[in-house]
Amino acid sequence: MGRASLSVLILLTIGFFFATYNLVAMIMHYRSVGKWADDDSDGQMFLDPVTEMPEDVKKAKNTKMPFHVALTATDAPYSKWQCRIMYYWYKKKKDLPGSEMGGFTRILHSGKPDNLMDEIPTTVVDPLPAGLDQGYVVLNRPWAFVQWLEKASIEEEYILMAEPDHVFINPLPNLARGGLPAAFPFFYIKPADHESIIRKYYPEEKGPVTNVDPIGNSPVIIKKELLERIAPTWMNISLKMKKDQETDKAFGWVLEMYAYAVASALHDVQHILRKDFMVQPPWDLATGKNFIIHYTYGCDYNLKGELTYGKIGQWRFDKRSYLGGPMPRNLALPPRGVPESVSSYLALLKADIGPNFKSRGM
């Protein structure tokens, strides 16, 4: 019996060891990619932002924490019509219950005023010196934020970094908590898969690569003082990454997103990951309780409402089809069977945002 008891004790000890190891491994995994949970209201999946938060941060807010909405833009027609739609829906949602949206600024990095100055609150900043962006116009974004933060008087303590192709679908509260910024986790931002490249900019002494969040700079709600520290680093790392051929080839059009994630980690800034921050049709099928639609992907469907991604559909919408000016008001409706997210954002884009949409969008 004594031998049996000893054997059982040893087995239990080994079992507890592996259970503890697996728990720690699971926590470390969730630290890097987040913990998924079910939203019983509509069956969608969202990232539970509370799991890894300190106890004092989990507590509900007692006061409103307004944030300033800021997006970077150019004076190109393609950017203008998107900015007009984005600003229209900001105004529609700003004062609804649950919203903590404050002021709004379009940061125009074309270096000169345009014909939307009297319609959209705008601050004009300089673009990067000619040739420095190497045709990658998004590289101007961090430089634009650096200038804006230096010259603007911003009343709100927090800032939402947004983009022209964002549409507010529900009133947006301040998702940041206890000084921790909130961000959307992108499935294609995978720092751990590019560790050798990340280490060029994030040295080992700073910690594991999992400290680099799977995010870009937008959408992000962050304290102004934190962004003032991160923005210059974000700009410098973006330029370094673009100059490095290996990095540029590996990261491509999301290079500036990786640069923001690395810059944040260098300043020991971690983000609360909020999957409900945003939906991206056609991959996300329903808008649900999410806050923003990001219509960056082209949507191609046959007449049965079946996705034909990678192949031109019998019905399609792609914002890049309208580089020279706004989409037409009489755009054909999608066929029956397309996801609710697609039909919803088409309806939002076709809203009557005001007179002279065609001419002012140019």
Short mmCIF file of C-alpha atoms in Angstrom, two decimals:
data_model
loop_
_atom_site.label_atom_id
_atom_site.label_comp_id
_atom_site.label_asym_id
_atom_site.label_seq_id
_atom_site.Cartn_x
_atom_site.Cartn_y
_atom_site.Cartn_z
CA MET A 1 0.00 0.00 0.00
CA GLY A 2 2.84 2.31 0.85
CA ARG A 3 4.45 1.65 -2.50
CA ALA A 4 1.12 2.19 -4.26
CA SER A 5 0.55 5.47 -2.41
CA LEU A 6 4.03 6.63 -3.33
CA SER A 7 3.40 5.78 -6.98
CA VAL A 8 0.11 7.65 -6.96
CA LEU A 9 1.79 10.66 -5.33
CA ILE A 10 4.50 10.68 -7.99
CA LEU A 11 1.91 10.44 -10.77
CA LEU A 12 -0.12 13.27 -9.24
CA THR A 13 3.00 15.42 -8.94
CA ILE A 14 3.88 14.81 -12.57
CA GLY A 15 0.28 15.53 -13.58
CA PHE A 16 0.19 18.83 -11.69
CA PHE A 17 3.52 19.78 -13.26
CA PHE A 18 2.22 19.33 -16.78
CA ALA A 19 -1.07 21.02 -15.95
CA THR A 20 0.79 24.02 -14.56
CA TYR A 21 3.13 24.07 -17.57
CA ASN A 22 0.20 23.95 -19.98
CA LEU A 23 -1.60 26.73 -18.11
CA VAL A 24 1.47 28.97 -18.21
CA ALA A 25 1.98 28.18 -21.88
CA MET A 26 -1.65 28.99 -22.58
CA ILE A 27 -1.40 32.33 -20.77
CA MET A 28 1.75 33.20 -22.71
CA HIS A 29 -0.03 32.25 -25.93
CA TYR A 30 -3.02 34.42 -25.07
CA ARG A 31 -0.65 37.26 -24.17
CA SER A 32 0.54 37.29 -27.77
CA VAL A 33 -2.67 36.55 -29.68
CA GLY A 34 -5.45 37.26 -27.22
CA LYS A 35 -8.22 35.09 -25.75
CA TRP A 36 -11.26 34.33 -27.84
CA ALA A 37 -14.72 34.24 -26.34
CA ASP A 38 -18.25 33.85 -27.64
CA ASP A 39 -20.64 36.75 -27.97
CA ASP A 40 -23.96 35.08 -27.21
CA SER A 41 -25.92 37.91 -28.80
CA ASP A 42 -25.13 37.01 -32.40
CA GLY A 43 -22.75 34.07 -32.29
CA GLN A 44 -19.78 36.07 -33.49
CA MET A 45 -16.32 35.79 -32.04
CA PHE A 46 -14.57 38.69 -30.43
CA LEU A 47 -11.41 39.21 -28.46
CA ASP A 48 -11.98 39.36 -24.73
CA PRO A 49 -10.02 42.43 -23.67
CA VAL A 50 -10.50 41.87 -19.94
CA THR A 51 -8.71 38.54 -19.53
CA GLU A 52 -5.17 39.88 -19.35
CA MET A 53 -5.95 43.25 -17.80
CA PRO A 54 -4.86 44.22 -14.27
CA GLU A 55 -7.64 44.06 -11.68
CA ASP A 56 -7.84 47.83 -11.27
CA VAL A 57 -8.24 48.23 -15.04
CA LYS A 58 -11.12 45.74 -15.28
CA LYS A 59 -13.38 48.00 -13.26
CA ALA A 60 -16.04 49.91 -15.14
CA LYS A 61 -15.40 53.56 -15.86
CA ASN A 62 -17.22 56.10 -13.72
CA THR A 63 -16.60 59.13 -15.92
CA LYS A 64 -16.57 59.80 -19.64
CA MET A 65 -13.19 59.86 -21.32
CA PRO A 66 -13.64 61.67 -24.65
CA PHE A 67 -11.14 61.07 -27.42
CA HIS A 68 -10.17 63.13 -30.45
CA VAL A 69 -10.69 61.47 -33.84
CA ALA A 70 -7.73 61.99 -36.17
CA LEU A 71 -7.13 60.60 -39.63
CA THR A 72 -4.36 61.26 -42.12
CA ALA A 73 -5.25 62.06 -45.72
CA THR A 74 -3.97 63.42 -49.03
CA ASP A 75 -5.57 65.87 -51.44
CA ALA A 76 -6.15 63.15 -54.05
CA PRO A 77 -9.79 62.63 -55.16
CA TYR A 78 -9.60 59.03 -53.93
CA SER A 79 -8.82 60.22 -50.41
CA LYS A 80 -11.30 63.11 -50.47
CA TRP A 81 -14.48 61.16 -51.14
CA GLN A 82 -13.61 58.64 -48.44
CA CYS A 83 -12.90 61.42 -45.92
CA ARG A 84 -16.26 63.03 -46.64
CA ILE A 85 -18.14 59.78 -45.99
CA MET A 86 -16.09 59.07 -42.87
CA TYR A 87 -16.74 62.55 -41.44
CA TYR A 88 -20.45 62.31 -42.25
CA TRP A 89 -20.87 59.13 -40.18
CA TYR A 90 -18.71 60.53 -37.39
CA LYS A 91 -21.18 63.39 -37.05
CA LYS A 92 -24.12 60.97 -37.10
CA LYS A 93 -22.72 58.81 -34.27
CA LYS A 94 -20.81 61.36 -32.19
CA ASP A 95 -23.60 62.48 -29.88
CA LEU A 96 -25.50 59.21 -29.53
CA PRO A 97 -25.69 57.43 -26.15
CA GLY A 98 -22.54 55.41 -25.50
CA SER A 99 -20.31 57.56 -27.67
CA GLU A 100 -17.21 59.21 -26.24
CA MET A 101 -16.08 60.75 -29.51
CA GLY A 102 -14.82 64.29 -29.12
CA GLY A 103 -13.35 66.59 -31.75
CA PHE A 104 -12.25 65.63 -35.25
CA THR A 105 -9.20 66.46 -37.37
CA ARG A 106 -8.27 65.50 -40.89
CA ILE A 107 -4.46 65.69 -40.96
CA LEU A 108 -3.79 66.70 -44.55
CA HIS A 109 -0.19 65.81 -45.42
CA SER A 110 -0.17 67.35 -48.88
CA GLY A 111 1.48 70.55 -47.65
CA LYS A 112 -1.27 72.89 -48.88
CA PRO A 113 -5.00 73.51 -48.29
CA ASP A 114 -7.63 71.90 -50.48
CA ASN A 115 -11.34 72.44 -51.21
CA LEU A 116 -12.58 70.51 -48.16
CA MET A 117 -11.09 72.88 -45.58
CA ASP A 118 -14.43 74.55 -44.86
CA GLU A 119 -16.30 71.24 -44.63
CA ILE A 120 -13.98 69.03 -42.54
CA PRO A 121 -11.84 70.32 -39.64
CA THR A 122 -8.35 70.08 -41.10
CA THR A 123 -4.74 70.71 -40.15
CA VAL A 124 -2.27 70.99 -43.03
CA VAL A 125 1.17 69.43 -42.52
CA ASP A 126 4.12 68.79 -44.82
CA PRO A 127 4.72 65.56 -46.70
CA LEU A 128 8.04 63.79 -46.44
CA PRO A 129 10.79 65.26 -48.64
CA ALA A 130 10.43 64.24 -52.27
CA GLY A 131 11.46 60.66 -52.92
CA LEU A 132 11.80 59.65 -49.27
CA ASP A 133 8.58 57.64 -49.27
CA GLN A 134 9.74 55.71 -52.38
CA GLY A 135 6.19 55.69 -53.71
CA TYR A 136 4.81 54.25 -50.46
CA VAL A 137 2.50 57.13 -49.57
CA VAL A 138 1.48 55.60 -46.21
CA LEU A 139 5.01 56.35 -45.00
CA ASN A 140 3.80 59.93 -44.60
CA ARG A 141 1.37 58.91 -41.85
CA PRO A 142 3.76 58.80 -38.86
CA TRP A 143 5.48 62.02 -40.01
CA ALA A 144 2.04 63.66 -40.27
CA PHE A 145 1.18 62.67 -36.70
CA VAL A 146 4.52 63.96 -35.41
CA GLN A 147 3.83 67.38 -36.94
CA TRP A 148 0.20 67.50 -35.87
CA LEU A 149 1.00 66.64 -32.25
CA GLU A 150 3.58 69.43 -32.19
CA LYS A 151 1.41 72.17 -33.67
CA ALA A 152 -2.19 71.34 -32.71
CA SER A 153 -4.05 72.23 -29.54
CA ILE A 154 -5.92 69.05 -28.61
CA GLU A 155 -8.38 69.30 -25.75
CA GLU A 156 -9.00 65.58 -25.29
CA GLU A 157 -6.62 63.37 -23.30
CA TYR A 158 -7.06 60.49 -25.75
CA ILE A 159 -6.75 60.18 -29.54
CA LEU A 160 -8.33 57.73 -31.96
CA MET A 161 -6.08 57.17 -34.97
CA ALA A 162 -8.44 56.38 -37.84
CA GLU A 163 -8.37 56.15 -41.64
CA PRO A 164 -10.50 57.55 -44.47
CA ASP A 165 -11.98 54.11 -45.27
CA HIS A 166 -13.40 53.71 -41.78
CA VAL A 167 -17.15 54.11 -41.27
CA PHE A 168 -18.65 54.33 -37.79
CA ILE A 169 -21.57 51.91 -37.46
CA ASN A 170 -22.19 52.17 -33.71
CA PRO A 171 -21.41 54.87 -31.13
CA LEU A 172 -17.79 54.34 -30.13
CA PRO A 173 -16.82 54.53 -26.45
CA ASN A 174 -13.27 54.95 -25.24
CA LEU A 175 -11.97 51.38 -25.28
CA ALA A 176 -8.69 52.30 -23.56
CA ARG A 177 -8.42 51.43 -19.87
CA GLY A 178 -6.09 52.51 -17.09
CA GLY A 179 -3.60 54.09 -19.44
CA LEU A 180 -3.49 51.02 -21.70
CA PRO A 181 -4.34 51.91 -25.32
CA ALA A 182 -6.84 49.81 -27.27
CA ALA A 183 -6.16 48.42 -30.75
CA PHE A 184 -7.60 46.08 -33.34
CA PRO A 185 -5.65 42.81 -33.83
CA PHE A 186 -4.94 42.14 -37.51
CA PHE A 187 -4.73 38.47 -38.52
CA TYR A 188 -1.92 39.22 -40.97
CA ILE A 189 0.37 41.06 -38.53
CA LYS A 190 2.48 38.22 -37.10
CA PRO A 191 5.65 39.47 -35.39
CA ALA A 192 6.60 35.99 -34.16
CA ASP A 193 6.65 34.70 -37.75
CA HIS A 194 9.24 37.35 -38.63
CA GLU A 195 11.41 37.22 -35.52
CA SER A 196 14.72 37.60 -37.37
CA ILE A 197 13.45 40.78 -39.03
CA ILE A 198 11.78 42.17 -35.90
CA ARG A 199 15.05 41.72 -34.02
CA LYS A 200 16.70 44.26 -36.32
CA TYR A 201 14.55 46.91 -34.62
CA TYR A 202 13.54 45.27 -31.32
CA PRO A 203 16.67 43.88 -29.61
CA GLU A 204 16.60 40.80 -27.38
CA GLU A 205 17.35 42.81 -24.25
CA LYS A 206 13.92 44.48 -24.63
CA GLY A 207 12.17 41.15 -24.19
CA PRO A 208 10.41 38.48 -26.25
CA VAL A 209 9.02 39.20 -29.69
CA THR A 210 5.55 38.54 -28.26
CA ASN A 211 5.85 41.99 -26.68
CA VAL A 212 5.21 43.35 -30.18
CA ASP A 213 1.43 43.43 -30.55
CA PRO A 214 -0.28 42.13 -33.75
CA ILE A 215 -1.58 45.58 -34.64
CA GLY A 216 -1.16 48.64 -36.81
CA ASN A 217 -1.61 52.24 -35.79
CA SER A 218 -5.26 52.28 -36.79
CA PRO A 219 -7.70 51.90 -35.27
CA VAL A 220 -6.00 52.71 -31.97
CA ILE A 221 -7.29 54.74 -29.03
CA ILE A 222 -4.32 55.99 -27.04
CA LYS A 223 -3.39 58.66 -24.53
CA LYS A 224 -2.02 61.77 -26.19
CA GLU A 225 1.11 61.76 -24.04
CA LEU A 226 1.89 58.17 -25.05
CA LEU A 227 1.43 58.93 -28.74
CA GLU A 228 3.71 61.96 -28.43
CA ARG A 229 6.45 59.59 -27.24
CA ILE A 230 5.78 56.82 -29.75
CA ALA A 231 5.22 58.88 -32.92
CA PRO A 232 8.85 59.99 -33.58
CA THR A 233 10.07 56.41 -33.02
CA TRP A 234 7.31 55.10 -35.28
CA MET A 235 8.43 57.52 -38.00
CA ASN A 236 12.11 56.64 -37.72
CA ILE A 237 11.50 52.88 -37.70
CA SER A 238 9.17 53.19 -40.71
CA LEU A 239 11.95 54.90 -42.67
CA LYS A 240 14.55 52.35 -41.55
CA MET A 241 12.29 49.45 -42.49
CA LYS A 242 11.63 50.91 -45.93
CA LYS A 243 15.37 51.30 -46.57
CA ASP A 244 16.07 47.71 -45.58
CA GLN A 245 15.41 45.46 -48.57
CA GLU A 246 14.70 42.33 -46.54
CA THR A 247 12.20 44.12 -44.33
CA ASP A 248 10.55 45.94 -47.21
CA LYS A 249 10.11 42.69 -49.14
CA ALA A 250 8.74 40.78 -46.13
CA PHE A 251 6.29 43.43 -44.88
CA GLY A 252 5.27 45.10 -48.12
CA TRP A 253 2.16 47.28 -47.85
CA VAL A 254 1.82 46.64 -44.08
CA LEU A 255 5.37 47.83 -43.28
CA GLU A 256 4.20 51.00 -41.54
CA MET A 257 1.83 48.91 -39.39
CA TYR A 258 4.70 46.73 -38.18
CA ALA A 259 6.69 49.89 -37.51
CA TYR A 260 3.99 51.21 -35.17
CA ALA A 261 3.77 47.89 -33.34
CA VAL A 262 7.55 47.77 -32.85
CA ALA A 263 7.76 51.43 -31.81
CA SER A 264 5.08 50.85 -29.16
CA ALA A 265 6.95 47.84 -27.78
CA LEU A 266 10.19 49.83 -27.64
CA HIS A 267 8.38 52.28 -25.36
CA ASP A 268 6.99 49.38 -23.29
CA VAL A 269 3.46 50.20 -24.42
CA GLN A 270 1.11 47.23 -24.67
CA HIS A 271 -2.38 47.41 -26.19
CA ILE A 272 -5.71 45.93 -25.19
CA LEU A 273 -6.71 43.89 -28.24
CA ARG A 274 -10.32 44.51 -29.27
CA LYS A 275 -11.64 42.36 -32.09
CA ASP A 276 -15.00 44.15 -31.77
CA PHE A 277 -13.27 47.44 -32.66
CA MET A 278 -13.77 46.81 -36.36
CA VAL A 279 -15.14 44.49 -39.05
CA GLN A 280 -13.59 43.94 -42.48
CA PRO A 281 -15.95 42.67 -45.20
CA PRO A 282 -16.04 40.25 -46.93
CA TRP A 283 -14.21 38.21 -44.27
CA ASP A 284 -16.39 39.40 -41.39
CA LEU A 285 -19.95 38.46 -42.25
CA ALA A 286 -21.98 40.59 -39.83
CA THR A 287 -21.62 44.04 -38.29
CA GLY A 288 -23.17 43.02 -34.97
CA LYS A 289 -22.10 45.17 -32.03
CA ASN A 290 -18.83 46.19 -33.65
CA PHE A 291 -17.97 49.86 -33.98
CA ILE A 292 -16.27 50.45 -37.35
CA ILE A 293 -16.46 49.02 -40.85
CA HIS A 294 -13.15 48.99 -42.71
CA TYR A 295 -13.91 48.63 -46.41
CA THR A 296 -10.36 48.05 -47.62
CA TYR A 297 -10.97 44.73 -49.38
CA GLY A 298 -12.62 44.31 -52.75
CA CYS A 299 -15.86 42.32 -52.67
CA ASP A 300 -16.62 40.00 -55.58
CA TYR A 301 -19.76 37.83 -55.77
CA ASN A 302 -21.67 35.85 -58.37
CA LEU A 303 -25.39 36.41 -58.82
CA LYS A 304 -26.12 33.71 -56.23
CA GLY A 305 -24.39 35.82 -53.60
CA GLU A 306 -21.37 33.51 -53.42
CA LEU A 307 -17.92 35.01 -52.81
CA THR A 308 -15.53 34.73 -55.76
CA TYR A 309 -12.52 36.37 -54.09
CA GLY A 310 -9.49 36.43 -56.37
CA LYS A 311 -11.75 36.41 -59.41
CA ILE A 312 -13.78 39.33 -60.77
CA GLY A 313 -17.37 38.72 -59.73
CA GLN A 314 -20.58 39.35 -61.62
CA TRP A 315 -21.18 41.90 -58.87
CA ARG A 316 -18.26 43.68 -57.29
CA PHE A 317 -17.31 46.67 -55.21
CA ASP A 318 -13.75 47.82 -54.73
CA LYS A 319 -12.94 51.32 -53.54
CA ARG A 320 -9.90 51.30 -55.85
CA SER A 321 -12.27 51.40 -58.81
CA TYR A 322 -12.87 55.06 -57.92
CA LEU A 323 -9.38 56.54 -57.78
CA GLY A 324 -10.50 59.55 -59.81
CA GLY A 325 -13.58 60.50 -57.82
CA PRO A 326 -16.55 59.36 -55.75
CA MET A 327 -18.44 56.14 -56.39
CA PRO A 328 -21.72 56.66 -58.31
CA ARG A 329 -24.95 57.06 -56.38
CA ASN A 330 -26.69 54.53 -58.66
CA LEU A 331 -24.26 51.70 -57.90
CA ALA A 332 -26.03 48.36 -58.37
CA LEU A 333 -27.17 46.68 -55.17
CA PRO A 334 -25.44 43.41 -54.27
CA PRO A 335 -27.29 40.17 -55.06
CA ARG A 336 -29.29 38.31 -52.46
CA GLY A 337 -27.21 36.06 -50.30
CA VAL A 338 -24.24 38.35 -49.73
CA PRO A 339 -23.24 38.80 -46.06
CA GLU A 340 -25.00 41.46 -44.03
CA SER A 341 -21.69 43.28 -43.54
CA VAL A 342 -21.37 43.86 -47.30
CA SER A 343 -24.93 45.09 -47.86
CA SER A 344 -24.68 47.30 -44.75
CA TYR A 345 -21.50 49.12 -45.73
CA LEU A 346 -22.76 49.66 -49.28
CA ALA A 347 -25.83 51.38 -47.84
CA LEU A 348 -23.61 53.54 -45.61
CA LEU A 349 -21.37 54.56 -48.49
CA LYS A 350 -24.36 55.54 -50.63
CA ALA A 351 -25.80 57.84 -47.96
CA ASP A 352 -26.81 61.36 -49.02
CA ILE A 353 -23.88 63.12 -47.37
CA GLY A 354 -24.62 66.55 -48.81
CA PRO A 355 -24.76 68.62 -51.98
CA ASN A 356 -22.13 68.57 -54.71
CA PHE A 357 -20.74 65.20 -53.64
CA LYS A 358 -19.32 64.58 -57.08
CA SER A 359 -17.60 67.92 -57.49
CA ARG A 360 -16.35 68.28 -53.92
CA GLY A 361 -15.08 64.73 -53.84
CA MET A 362 -12.78 65.62 -56.72
#
